[in-house]
Tab-separated table of C-alpha atoms and ligand atoms in Angstrom:
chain	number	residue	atom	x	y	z
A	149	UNK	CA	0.000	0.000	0.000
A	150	UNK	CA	1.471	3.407	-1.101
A	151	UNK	CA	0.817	6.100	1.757
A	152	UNK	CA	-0.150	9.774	1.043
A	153	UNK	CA	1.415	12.224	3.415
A	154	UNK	CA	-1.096	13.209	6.134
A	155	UNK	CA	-3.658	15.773	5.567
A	156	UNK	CA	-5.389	18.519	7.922
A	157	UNK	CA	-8.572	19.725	6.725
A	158	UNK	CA	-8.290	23.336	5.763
A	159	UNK	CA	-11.302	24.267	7.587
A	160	UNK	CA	-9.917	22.216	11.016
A	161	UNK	CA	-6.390	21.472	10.798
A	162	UNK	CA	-6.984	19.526	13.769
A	163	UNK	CA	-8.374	16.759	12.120
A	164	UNK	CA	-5.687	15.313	10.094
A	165	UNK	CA	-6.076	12.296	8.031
A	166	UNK	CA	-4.020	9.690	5.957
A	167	UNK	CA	-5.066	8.552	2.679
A	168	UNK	CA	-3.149	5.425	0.391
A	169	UNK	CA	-2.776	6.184	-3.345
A	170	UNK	CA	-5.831	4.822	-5.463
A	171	UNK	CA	-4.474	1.720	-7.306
A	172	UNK	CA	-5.974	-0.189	-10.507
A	173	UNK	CA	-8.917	-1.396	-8.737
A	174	UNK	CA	-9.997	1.813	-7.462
A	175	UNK	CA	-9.701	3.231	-11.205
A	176	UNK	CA	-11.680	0.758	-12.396
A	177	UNK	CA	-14.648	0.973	-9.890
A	178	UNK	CA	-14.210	5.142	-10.245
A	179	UNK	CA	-14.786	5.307	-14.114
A	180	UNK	CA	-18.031	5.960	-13.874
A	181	UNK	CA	-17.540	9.103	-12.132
A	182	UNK	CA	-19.597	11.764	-13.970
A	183	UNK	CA	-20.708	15.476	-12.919
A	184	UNK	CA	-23.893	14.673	-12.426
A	185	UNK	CA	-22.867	12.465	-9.707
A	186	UNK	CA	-19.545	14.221	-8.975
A	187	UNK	CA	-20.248	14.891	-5.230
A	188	UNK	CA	-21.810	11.591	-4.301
A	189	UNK	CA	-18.815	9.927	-6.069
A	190	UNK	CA	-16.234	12.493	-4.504
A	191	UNK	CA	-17.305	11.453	-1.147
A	192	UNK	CA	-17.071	7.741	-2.029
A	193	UNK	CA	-13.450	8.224	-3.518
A	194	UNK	CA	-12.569	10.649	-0.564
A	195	UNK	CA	-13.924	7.859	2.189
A	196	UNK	CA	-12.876	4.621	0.596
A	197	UNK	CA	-9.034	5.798	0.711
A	198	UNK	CA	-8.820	6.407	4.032
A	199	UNK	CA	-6.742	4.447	6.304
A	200	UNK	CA	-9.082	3.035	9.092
A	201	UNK	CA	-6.768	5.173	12.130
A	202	UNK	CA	-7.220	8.644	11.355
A	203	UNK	CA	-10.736	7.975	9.343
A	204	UNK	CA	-13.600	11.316	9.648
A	205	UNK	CA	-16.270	10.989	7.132
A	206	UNK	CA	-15.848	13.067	4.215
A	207	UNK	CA	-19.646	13.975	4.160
A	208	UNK	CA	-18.977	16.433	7.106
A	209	UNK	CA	-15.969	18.293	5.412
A	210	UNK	CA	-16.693	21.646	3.854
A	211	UNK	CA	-17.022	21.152	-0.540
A	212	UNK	CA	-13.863	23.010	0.164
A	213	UNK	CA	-12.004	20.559	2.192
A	214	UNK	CA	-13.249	18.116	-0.296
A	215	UNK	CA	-11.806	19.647	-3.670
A	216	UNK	CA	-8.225	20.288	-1.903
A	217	UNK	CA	-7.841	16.628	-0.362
A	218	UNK	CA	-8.908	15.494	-3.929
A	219	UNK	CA	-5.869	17.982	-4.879
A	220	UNK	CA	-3.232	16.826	-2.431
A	221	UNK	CA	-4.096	12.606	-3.209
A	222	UNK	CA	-3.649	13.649	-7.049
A	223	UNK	CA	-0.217	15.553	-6.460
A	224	UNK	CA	1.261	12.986	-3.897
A	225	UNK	CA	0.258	9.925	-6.070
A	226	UNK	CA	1.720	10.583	-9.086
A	227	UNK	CA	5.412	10.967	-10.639
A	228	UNK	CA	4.470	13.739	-12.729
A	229	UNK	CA	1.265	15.708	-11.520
A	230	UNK	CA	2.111	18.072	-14.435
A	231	UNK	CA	-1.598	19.234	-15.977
A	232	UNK	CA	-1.230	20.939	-19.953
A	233	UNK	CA	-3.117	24.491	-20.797
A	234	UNK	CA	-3.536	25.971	-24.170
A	235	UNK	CA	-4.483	29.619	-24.207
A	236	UNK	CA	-3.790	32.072	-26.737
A	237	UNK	CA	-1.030	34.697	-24.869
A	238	UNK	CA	-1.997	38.160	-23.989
A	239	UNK	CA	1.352	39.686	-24.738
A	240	UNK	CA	2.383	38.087	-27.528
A	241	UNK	CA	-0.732	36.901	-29.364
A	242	UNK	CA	0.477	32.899	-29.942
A	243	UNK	CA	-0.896	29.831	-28.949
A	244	UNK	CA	1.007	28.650	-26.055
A	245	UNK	CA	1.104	25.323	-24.186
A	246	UNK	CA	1.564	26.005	-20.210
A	247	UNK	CA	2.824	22.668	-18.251
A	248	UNK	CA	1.502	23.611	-15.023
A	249	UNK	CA	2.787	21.134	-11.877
A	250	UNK	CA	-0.318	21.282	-10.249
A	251	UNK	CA	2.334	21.175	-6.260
A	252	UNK	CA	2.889	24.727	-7.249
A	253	UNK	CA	-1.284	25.577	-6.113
A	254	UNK	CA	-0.051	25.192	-2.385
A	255	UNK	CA	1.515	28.445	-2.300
A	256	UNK	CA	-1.751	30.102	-2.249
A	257	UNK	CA	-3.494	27.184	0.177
A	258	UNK	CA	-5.599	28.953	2.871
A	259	UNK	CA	-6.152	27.404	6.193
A	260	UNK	CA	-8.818	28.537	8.865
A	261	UNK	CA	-6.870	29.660	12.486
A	262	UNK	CA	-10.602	30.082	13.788
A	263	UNK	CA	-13.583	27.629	14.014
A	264	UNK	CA	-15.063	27.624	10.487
A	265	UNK	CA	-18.731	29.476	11.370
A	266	UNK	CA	-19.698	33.115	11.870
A	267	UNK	CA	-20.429	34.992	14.734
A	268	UNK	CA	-24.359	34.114	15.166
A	269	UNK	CA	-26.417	36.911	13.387
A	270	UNK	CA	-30.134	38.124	14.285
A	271	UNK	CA	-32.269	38.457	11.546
A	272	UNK	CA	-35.645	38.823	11.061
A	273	UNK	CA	-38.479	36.289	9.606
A	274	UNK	CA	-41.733	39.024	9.145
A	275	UNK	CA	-40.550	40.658	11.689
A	276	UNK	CA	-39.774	37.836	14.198
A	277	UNK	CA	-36.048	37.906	15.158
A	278	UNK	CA	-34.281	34.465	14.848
A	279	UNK	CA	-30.684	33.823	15.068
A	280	UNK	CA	-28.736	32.209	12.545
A	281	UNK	CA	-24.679	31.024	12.054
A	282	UNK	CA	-23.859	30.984	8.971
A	283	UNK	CA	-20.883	28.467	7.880
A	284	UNK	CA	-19.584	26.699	4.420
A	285	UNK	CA	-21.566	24.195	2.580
A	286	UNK	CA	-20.458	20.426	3.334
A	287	UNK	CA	-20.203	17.036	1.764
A	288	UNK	CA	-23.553	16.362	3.040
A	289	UNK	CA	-24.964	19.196	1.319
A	290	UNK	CA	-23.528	19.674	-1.692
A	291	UNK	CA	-24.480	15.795	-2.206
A	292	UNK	CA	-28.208	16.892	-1.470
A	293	UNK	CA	-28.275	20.040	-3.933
A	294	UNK	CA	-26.844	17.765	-6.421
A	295	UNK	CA	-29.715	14.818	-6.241
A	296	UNK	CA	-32.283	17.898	-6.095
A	297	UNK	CA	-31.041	19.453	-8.975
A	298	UNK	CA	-30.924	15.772	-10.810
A	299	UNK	CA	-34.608	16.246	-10.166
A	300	UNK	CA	-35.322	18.953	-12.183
A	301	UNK	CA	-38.020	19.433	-14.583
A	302	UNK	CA	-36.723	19.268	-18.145
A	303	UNK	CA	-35.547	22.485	-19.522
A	304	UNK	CA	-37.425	24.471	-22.547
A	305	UNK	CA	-40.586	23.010	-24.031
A	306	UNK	CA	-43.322	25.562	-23.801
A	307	UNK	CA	-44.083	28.593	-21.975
A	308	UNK	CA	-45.327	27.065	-18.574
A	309	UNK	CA	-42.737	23.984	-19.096
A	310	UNK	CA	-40.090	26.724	-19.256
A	311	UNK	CA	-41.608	28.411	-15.553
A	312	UNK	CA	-41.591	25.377	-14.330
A	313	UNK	CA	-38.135	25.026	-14.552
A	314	UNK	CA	-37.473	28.356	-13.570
A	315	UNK	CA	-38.765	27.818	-10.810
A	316	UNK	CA	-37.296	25.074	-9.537
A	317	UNK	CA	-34.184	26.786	-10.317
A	318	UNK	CA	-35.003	29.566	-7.846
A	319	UNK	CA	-36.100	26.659	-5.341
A	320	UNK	CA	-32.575	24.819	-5.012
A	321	UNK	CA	-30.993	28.591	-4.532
A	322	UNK	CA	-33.232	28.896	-1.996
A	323	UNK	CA	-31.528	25.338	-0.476
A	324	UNK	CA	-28.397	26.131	-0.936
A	325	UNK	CA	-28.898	29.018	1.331
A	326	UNK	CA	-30.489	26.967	3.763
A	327	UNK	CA	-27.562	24.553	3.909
A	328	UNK	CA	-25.222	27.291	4.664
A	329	UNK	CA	-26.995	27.936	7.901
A	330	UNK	CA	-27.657	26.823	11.520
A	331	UNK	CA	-30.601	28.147	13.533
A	332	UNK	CA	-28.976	28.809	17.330
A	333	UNK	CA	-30.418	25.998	19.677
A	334	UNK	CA	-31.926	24.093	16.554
A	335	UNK	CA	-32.058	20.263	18.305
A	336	UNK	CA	-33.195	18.655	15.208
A	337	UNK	CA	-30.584	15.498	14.921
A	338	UNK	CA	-31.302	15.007	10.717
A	339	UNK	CA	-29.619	17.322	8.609
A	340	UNK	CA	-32.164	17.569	5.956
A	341	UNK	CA	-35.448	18.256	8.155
A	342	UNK	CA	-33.296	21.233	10.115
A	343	UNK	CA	-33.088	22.480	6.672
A	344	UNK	CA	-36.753	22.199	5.829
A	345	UNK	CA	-36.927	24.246	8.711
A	346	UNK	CA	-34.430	27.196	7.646
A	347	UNK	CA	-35.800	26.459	3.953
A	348	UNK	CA	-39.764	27.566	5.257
A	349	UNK	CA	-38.159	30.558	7.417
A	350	UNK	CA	-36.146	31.873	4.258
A	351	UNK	CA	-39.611	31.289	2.269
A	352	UNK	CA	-41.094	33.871	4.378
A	353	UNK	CA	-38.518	36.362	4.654
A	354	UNK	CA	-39.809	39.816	3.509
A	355	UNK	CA	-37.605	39.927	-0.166
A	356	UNK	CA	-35.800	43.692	-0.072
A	357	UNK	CA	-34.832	44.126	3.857
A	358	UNK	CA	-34.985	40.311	5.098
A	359	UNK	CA	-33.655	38.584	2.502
A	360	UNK	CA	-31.203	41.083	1.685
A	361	UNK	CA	-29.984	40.629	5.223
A	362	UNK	CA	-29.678	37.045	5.029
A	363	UNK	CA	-27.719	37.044	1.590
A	364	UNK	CA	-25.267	39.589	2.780
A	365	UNK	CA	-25.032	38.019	6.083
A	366	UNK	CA	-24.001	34.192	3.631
A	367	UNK	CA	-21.450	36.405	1.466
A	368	UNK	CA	-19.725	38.027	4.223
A	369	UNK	CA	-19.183	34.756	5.873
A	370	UNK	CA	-17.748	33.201	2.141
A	371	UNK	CA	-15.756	35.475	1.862
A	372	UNK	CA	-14.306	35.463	5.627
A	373	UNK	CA	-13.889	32.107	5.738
A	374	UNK	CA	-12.314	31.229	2.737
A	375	UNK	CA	-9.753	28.277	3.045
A	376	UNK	CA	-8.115	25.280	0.883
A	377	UNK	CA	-7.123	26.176	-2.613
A	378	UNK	CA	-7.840	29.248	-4.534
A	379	UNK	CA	-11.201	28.558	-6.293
A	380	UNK	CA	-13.421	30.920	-7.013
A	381	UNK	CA	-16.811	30.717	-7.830
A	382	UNK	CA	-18.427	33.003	-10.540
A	383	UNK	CA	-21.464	32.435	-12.710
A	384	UNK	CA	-21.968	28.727	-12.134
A	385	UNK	CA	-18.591	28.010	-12.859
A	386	UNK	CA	-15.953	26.922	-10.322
A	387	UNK	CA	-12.073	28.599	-11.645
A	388	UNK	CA	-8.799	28.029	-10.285
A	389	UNK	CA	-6.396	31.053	-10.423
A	390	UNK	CA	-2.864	29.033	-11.543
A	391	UNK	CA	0.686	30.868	-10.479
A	392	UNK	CA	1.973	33.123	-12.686
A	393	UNK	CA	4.559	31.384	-15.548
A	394	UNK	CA	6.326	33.743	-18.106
A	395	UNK	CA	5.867	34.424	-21.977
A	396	UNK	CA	8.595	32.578	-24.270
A	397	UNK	CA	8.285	34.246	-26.858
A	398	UNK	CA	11.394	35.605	-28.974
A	399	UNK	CA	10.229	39.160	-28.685
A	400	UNK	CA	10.731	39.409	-25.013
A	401	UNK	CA	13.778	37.399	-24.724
A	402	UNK	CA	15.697	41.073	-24.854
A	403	UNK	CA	13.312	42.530	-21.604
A	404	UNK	CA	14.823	42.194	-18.078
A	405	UNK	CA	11.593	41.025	-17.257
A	406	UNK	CA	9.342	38.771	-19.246
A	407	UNK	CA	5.467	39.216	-19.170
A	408	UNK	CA	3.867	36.631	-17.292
A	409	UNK	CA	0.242	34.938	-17.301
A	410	UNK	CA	-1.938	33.839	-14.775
A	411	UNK	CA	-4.498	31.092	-16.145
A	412	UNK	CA	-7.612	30.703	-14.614
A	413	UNK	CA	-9.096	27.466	-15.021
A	414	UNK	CA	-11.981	25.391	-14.728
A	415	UNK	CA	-12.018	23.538	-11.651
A	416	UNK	CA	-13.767	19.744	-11.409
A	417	UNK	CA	-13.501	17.354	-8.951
A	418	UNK	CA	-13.970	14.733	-11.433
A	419	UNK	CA	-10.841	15.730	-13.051
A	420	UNK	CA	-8.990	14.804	-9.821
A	421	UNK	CA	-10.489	11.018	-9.848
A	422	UNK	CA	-8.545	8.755	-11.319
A	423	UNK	CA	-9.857	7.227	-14.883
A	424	UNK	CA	-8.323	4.382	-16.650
A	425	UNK	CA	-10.842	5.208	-19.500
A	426	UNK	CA	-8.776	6.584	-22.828
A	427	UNK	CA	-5.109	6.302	-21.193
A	428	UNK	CA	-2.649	3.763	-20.799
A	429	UNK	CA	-4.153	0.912	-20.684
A	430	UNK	CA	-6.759	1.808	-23.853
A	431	UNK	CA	-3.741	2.987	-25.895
A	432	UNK	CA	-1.842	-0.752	-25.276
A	433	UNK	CA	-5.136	-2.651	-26.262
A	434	UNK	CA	-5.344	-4.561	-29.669
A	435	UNK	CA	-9.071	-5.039	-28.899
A	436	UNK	CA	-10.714	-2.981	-32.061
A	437	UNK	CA	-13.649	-0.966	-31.277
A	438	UNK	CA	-13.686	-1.649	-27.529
A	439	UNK	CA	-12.469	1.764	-26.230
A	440	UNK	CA	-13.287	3.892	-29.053
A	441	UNK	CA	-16.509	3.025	-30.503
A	442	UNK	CA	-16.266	4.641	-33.667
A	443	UNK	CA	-13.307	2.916	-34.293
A	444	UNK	CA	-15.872	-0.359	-35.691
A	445	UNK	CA	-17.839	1.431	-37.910
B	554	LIG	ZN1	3.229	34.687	-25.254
């Protein structure tokens, strides 16, 4: 068994864990990883290579914790963790190829010195004062959003189709908000009824002074808390700012300093979970038509 160095959570360094380095077997039951499933697998993957000892359920890490233990497994397991760009440069208008080492990310790796939740915040539900804490999404929840949003209504069709997935669409923002809270002396042991609970009180918040206090209240604490590696979040899409690397072109080589580039990235976890699929083993096959189906027409 190949052992990954330990890892403290970003979000509570005092839980450290060990993981062992996926081998062929893992690949091959991971292949089926896909995004609609990405968190459910992601917590699968995350749990399944932990050594017994040091073991904490990935379910209860923050999606942050999550995407930079998926990081550190993929740079300590592999000779080269080396991950190709192509971008057209800025400064000198060519294609270029940038060989990123993906080690190079934990220069700008963030870890929490304080508990990861806010200060509990007061806010009002029609005029009724309740307090919330506010704190980072988790395994748990990100696995929930992902089988509500699997449950969707179909997208276009007519007119009311077209609400009706609108609307649903406004629903699981609603949810996501309500997984980012705790109400202050909430007992309820299940996850998902506490958040029915914060889900009805958000559904009756007044929409400009209420809500608006909730949603800054949730931003403030994103952006406080921020740990693990740099990803931000913009527009539905999930980017990864990579360290600067300089311009080769010939037209520079005469500047004391070359112009440099910093990529930003689309970030998956299922890019970090290991897939036998079209790589070594599919190139060294001399079965036709097995990888590549196109190849038996
Ligand atoms: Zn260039």
């Amino acid at each position: 068994m190949f052992l990954i160095p330990y890892f403290p959570l970003p979000s509570r360094p005092d839980t450290v864990v060990q993981f062992q380095a996926p081998n062929v077997e893992m690949a091959t039951y991971f292949c089926k990883a896909r995004p609609e499933t990405e968190e459910a697998d992601t917590t699968e993957y995350l749990n399944k290579l932990q050594l017994a000892d040091s073991f904490s359920d990935s379910k209860t890490w923050t999606t942050q914790d999550r995407r930079t233990a998926l990081w550190w497994i993929f740079i300590n397991s592999r000779k080269d963790a080396t991950i190709s760009f192509n971008y057209d440069c800025a400064h000198c208008g060519e294609e270029h190829w940038h060989d990123c080492d993906m080690r190079e990310l934990a220069e700008e790796l963030e870890v929490l010195a304080c508990p990861a939740e806010m200060p509990a915040a007061t806010l009002n539900v029609q005029g009724e004062p309740h307090e919330f804490v506010a704190m980072p999404l988790n395994g748990h929840a990100v696995e929930q959003l992902e089988r509500l949003r699997a449950c969707l209504p179909p997208r276009g069709g007519d007119i009311d189709r077209a609400r009706a997935y609108e609307r649903e669409v406004k629903n699981l923002l609603v949810w996501e908000l309500a997984y980012q809270l705790r109400l202050v002396g909430d007992t309820e042991q299940d996850p998902d009824k506490a958040a029915q609970i914060r889900y009805n009180l958000i559904s009756k918040m007044d929409l400009g002074t209420e809500l608006l206090a909730l949603t800054n209240y949730v931003a403030d604490m994103q952006a406080t808390l921020r740990h693990g590696l740099n990803i931000a979040h913009e527009k539905g899409l999930s980017t990864i700012l990579l360290p600067p690397h300089y311009c080769r072109a010939d037209k520079f080589k005469e500047e004391a300093v070359r112009p440099s580039t910093r990529l930003l990235v689309p970030f998956r976890n299922q890019q970090f979970i290991p897939d036998l699929g079209t790589g070594s083993l599919a190139n060294l096959s001399f079965q036709s038509g097995l990888v590549w189906w196109s190849a038996d027409l």
